[in-house]
PDB file of C-alpha atoms in Angstrom:
ATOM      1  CA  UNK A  12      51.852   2.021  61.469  1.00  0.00           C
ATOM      2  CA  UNK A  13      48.668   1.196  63.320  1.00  0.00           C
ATOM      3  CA  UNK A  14      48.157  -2.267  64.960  1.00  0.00           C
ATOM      4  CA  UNK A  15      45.222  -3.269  62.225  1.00  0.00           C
ATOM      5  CA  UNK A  16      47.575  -2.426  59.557  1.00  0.00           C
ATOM      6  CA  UNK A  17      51.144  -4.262  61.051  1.00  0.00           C
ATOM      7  CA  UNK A  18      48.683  -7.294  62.013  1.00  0.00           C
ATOM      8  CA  UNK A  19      47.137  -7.578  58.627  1.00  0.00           C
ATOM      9  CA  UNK A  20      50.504  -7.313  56.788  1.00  0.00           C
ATOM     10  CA  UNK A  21      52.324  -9.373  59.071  1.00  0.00           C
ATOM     11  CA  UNK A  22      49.624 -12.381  58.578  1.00  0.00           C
ATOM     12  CA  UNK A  23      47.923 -13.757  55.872  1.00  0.00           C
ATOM     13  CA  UNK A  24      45.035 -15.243  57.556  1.00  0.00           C
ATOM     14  CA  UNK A  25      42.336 -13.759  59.668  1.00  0.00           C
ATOM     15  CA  UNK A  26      38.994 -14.853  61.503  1.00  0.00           C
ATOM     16  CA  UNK A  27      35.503 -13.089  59.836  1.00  0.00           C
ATOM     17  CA  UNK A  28      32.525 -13.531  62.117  1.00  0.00           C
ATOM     18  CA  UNK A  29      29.748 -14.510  59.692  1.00  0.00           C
ATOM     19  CA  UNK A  30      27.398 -17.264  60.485  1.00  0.00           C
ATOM     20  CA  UNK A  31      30.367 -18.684  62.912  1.00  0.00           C
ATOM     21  CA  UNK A  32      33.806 -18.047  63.071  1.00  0.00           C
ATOM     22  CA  UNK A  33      35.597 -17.943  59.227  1.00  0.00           C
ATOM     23  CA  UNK A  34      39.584 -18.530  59.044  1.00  0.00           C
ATOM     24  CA  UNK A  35      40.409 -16.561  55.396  1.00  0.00           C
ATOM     25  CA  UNK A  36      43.407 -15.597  53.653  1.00  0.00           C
ATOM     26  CA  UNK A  37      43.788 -12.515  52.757  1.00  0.00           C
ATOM     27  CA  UNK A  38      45.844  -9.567  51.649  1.00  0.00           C
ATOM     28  CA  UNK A  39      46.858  -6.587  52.678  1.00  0.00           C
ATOM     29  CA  UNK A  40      47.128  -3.808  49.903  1.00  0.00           C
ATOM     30  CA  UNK A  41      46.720   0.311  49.929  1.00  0.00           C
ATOM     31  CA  UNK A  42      45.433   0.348  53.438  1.00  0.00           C
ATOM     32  CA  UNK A  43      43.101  -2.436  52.925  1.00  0.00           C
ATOM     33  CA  UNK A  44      42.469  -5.942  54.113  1.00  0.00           C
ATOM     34  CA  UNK A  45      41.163  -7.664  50.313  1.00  0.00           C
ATOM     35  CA  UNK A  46      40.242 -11.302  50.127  1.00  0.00           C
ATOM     36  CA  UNK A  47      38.455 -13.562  47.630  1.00  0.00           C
ATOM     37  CA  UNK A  48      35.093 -15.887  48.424  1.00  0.00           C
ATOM     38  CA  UNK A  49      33.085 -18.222  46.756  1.00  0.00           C
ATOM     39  CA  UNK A  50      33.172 -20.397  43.764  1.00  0.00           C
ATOM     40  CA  UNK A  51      36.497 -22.996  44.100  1.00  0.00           C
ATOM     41  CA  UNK A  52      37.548 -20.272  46.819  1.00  0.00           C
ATOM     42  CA  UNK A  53      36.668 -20.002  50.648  1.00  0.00           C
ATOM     43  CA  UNK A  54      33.722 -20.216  51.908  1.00  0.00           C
ATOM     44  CA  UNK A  55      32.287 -16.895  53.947  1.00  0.00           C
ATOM     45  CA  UNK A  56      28.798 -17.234  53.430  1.00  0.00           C
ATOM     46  CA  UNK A  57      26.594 -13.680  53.344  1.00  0.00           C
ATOM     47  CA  UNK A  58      30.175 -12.027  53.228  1.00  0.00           C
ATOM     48  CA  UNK A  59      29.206 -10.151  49.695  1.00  0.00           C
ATOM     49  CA  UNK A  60      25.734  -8.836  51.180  1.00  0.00           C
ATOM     50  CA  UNK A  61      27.153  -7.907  54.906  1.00  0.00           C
ATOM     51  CA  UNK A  62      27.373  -4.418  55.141  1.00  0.00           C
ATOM     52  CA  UNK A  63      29.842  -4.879  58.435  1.00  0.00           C
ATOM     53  CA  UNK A  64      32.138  -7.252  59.687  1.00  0.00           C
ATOM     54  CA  UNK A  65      33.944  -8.118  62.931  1.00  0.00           C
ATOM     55  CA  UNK A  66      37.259  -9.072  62.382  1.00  0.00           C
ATOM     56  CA  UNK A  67      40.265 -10.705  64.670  1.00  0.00           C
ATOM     57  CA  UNK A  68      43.937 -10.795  63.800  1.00  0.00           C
ATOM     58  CA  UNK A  69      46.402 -12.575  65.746  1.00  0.00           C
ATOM     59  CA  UNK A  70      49.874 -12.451  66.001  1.00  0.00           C
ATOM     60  CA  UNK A  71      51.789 -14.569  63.726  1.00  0.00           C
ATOM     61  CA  UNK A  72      54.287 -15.404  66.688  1.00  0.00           C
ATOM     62  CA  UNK A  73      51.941 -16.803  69.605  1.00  0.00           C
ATOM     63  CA  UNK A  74      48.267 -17.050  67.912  1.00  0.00           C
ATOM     64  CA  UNK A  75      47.167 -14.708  70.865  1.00  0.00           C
ATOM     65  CA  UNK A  76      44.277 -11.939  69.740  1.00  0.00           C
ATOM     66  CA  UNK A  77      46.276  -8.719  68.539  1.00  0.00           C
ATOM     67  CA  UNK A  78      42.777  -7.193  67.887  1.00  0.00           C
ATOM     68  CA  UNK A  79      39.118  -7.307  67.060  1.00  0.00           C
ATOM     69  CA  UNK A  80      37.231  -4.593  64.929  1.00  0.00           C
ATOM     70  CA  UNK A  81      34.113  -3.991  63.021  1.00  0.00           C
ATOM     71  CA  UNK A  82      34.797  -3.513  59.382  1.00  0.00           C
ATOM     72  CA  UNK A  83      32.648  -2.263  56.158  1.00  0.00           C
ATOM     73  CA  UNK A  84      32.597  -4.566  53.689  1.00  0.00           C
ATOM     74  CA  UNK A  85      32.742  -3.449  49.723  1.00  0.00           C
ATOM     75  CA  UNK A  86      32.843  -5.743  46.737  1.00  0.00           C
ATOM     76  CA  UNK A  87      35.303  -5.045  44.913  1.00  0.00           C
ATOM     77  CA  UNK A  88      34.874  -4.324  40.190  1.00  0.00           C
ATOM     78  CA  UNK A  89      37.737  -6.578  39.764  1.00  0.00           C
ATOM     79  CA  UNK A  90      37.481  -5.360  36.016  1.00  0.00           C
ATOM     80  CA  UNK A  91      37.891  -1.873  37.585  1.00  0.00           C
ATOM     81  CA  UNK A  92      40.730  -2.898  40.515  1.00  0.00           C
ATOM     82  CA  UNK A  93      42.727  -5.260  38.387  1.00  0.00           C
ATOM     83  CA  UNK A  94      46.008  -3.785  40.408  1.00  0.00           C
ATOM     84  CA  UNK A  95      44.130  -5.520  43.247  1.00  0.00           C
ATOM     85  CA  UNK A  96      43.143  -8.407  41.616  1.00  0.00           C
ATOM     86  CA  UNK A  97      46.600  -9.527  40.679  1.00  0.00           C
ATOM     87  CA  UNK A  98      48.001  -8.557  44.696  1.00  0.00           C
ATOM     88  CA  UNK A  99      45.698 -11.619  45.776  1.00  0.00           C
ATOM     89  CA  UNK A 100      46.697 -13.708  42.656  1.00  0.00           C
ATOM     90  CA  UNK A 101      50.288 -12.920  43.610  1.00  0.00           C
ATOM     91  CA  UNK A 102      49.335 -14.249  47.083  1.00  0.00           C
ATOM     92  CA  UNK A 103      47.363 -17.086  46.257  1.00  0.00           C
ATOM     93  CA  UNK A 104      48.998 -20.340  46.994  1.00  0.00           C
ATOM     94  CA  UNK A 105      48.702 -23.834  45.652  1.00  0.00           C
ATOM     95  CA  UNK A 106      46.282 -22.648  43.241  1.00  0.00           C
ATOM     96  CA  UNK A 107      45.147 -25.375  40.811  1.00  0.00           C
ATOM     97  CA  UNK A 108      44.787 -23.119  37.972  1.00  0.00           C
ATOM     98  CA  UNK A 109      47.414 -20.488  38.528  1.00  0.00           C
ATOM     99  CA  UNK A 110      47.489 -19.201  34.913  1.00  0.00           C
ATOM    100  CA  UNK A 111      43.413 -18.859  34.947  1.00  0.00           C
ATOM    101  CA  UNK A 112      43.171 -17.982  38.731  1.00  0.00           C
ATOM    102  CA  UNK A 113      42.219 -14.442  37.904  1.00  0.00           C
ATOM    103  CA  UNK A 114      39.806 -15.401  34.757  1.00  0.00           C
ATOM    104  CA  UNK A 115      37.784 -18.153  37.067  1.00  0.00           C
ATOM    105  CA  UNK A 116      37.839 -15.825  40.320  1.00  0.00           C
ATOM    106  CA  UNK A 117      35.569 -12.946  37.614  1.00  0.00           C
ATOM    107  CA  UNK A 118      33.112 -15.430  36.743  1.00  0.00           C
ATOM    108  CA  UNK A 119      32.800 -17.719  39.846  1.00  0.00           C
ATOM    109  CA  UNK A 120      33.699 -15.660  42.558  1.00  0.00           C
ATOM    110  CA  UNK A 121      33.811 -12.512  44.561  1.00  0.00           C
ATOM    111  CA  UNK A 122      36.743  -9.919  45.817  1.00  0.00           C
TER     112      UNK A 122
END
């Protein structure tokens, strides 16, 4: 296991360098890092058009960089991914709407 991949899974947060640094939850899931923006979700502005991202993980045990990297960004078909779709919902916590999370994240929001 790489050091992107044990960071990612051992943490569920991350920092996104957009227009300044962006703490977001994320997953995980078939050798990707997948998170959800926009709508009642977090806000990564210009995440959806970026074509790259950097991105820092730190270690769940001190907070201390584990590691920075530039990473492609895709949006994800969540009508095509639904396997992916419901790893995030599974991960989602202290939703409001837990039983239309996945329903309000197609129409409002981006994965």
């Amino acid at each position: 296991m790489g050091v992107i991949e044990e960071g990612a899974r051992k943490s569920g947060v991350l920092w996104l360098s957009l227009d300044r640094p962006r703490l977001a939850w994320h997953v995980w899931h078939d050798g990707a890092i997948y998170l959800v923006a926009g709508g009642a979700e977090q806000d990564l502005p210009r995440l959806a058009e970026a074509e790259r991202v950097r991105v820092t993980l730190r270690s769940k045990d001190n907070g201390a960089r584990l590691v920075s990297f530039e990473a492609s960004v895709e949006v994800v078909d969540q009508a095509a991914s639904p396997e992916v779709v419901a790893v995030l919902a599974k991960e989602r916590l202290n939703a409001p709407d837990a039983a239309g999370l996945t329903e309000r994240w197609a129409t409002g929001s981006t994965v």
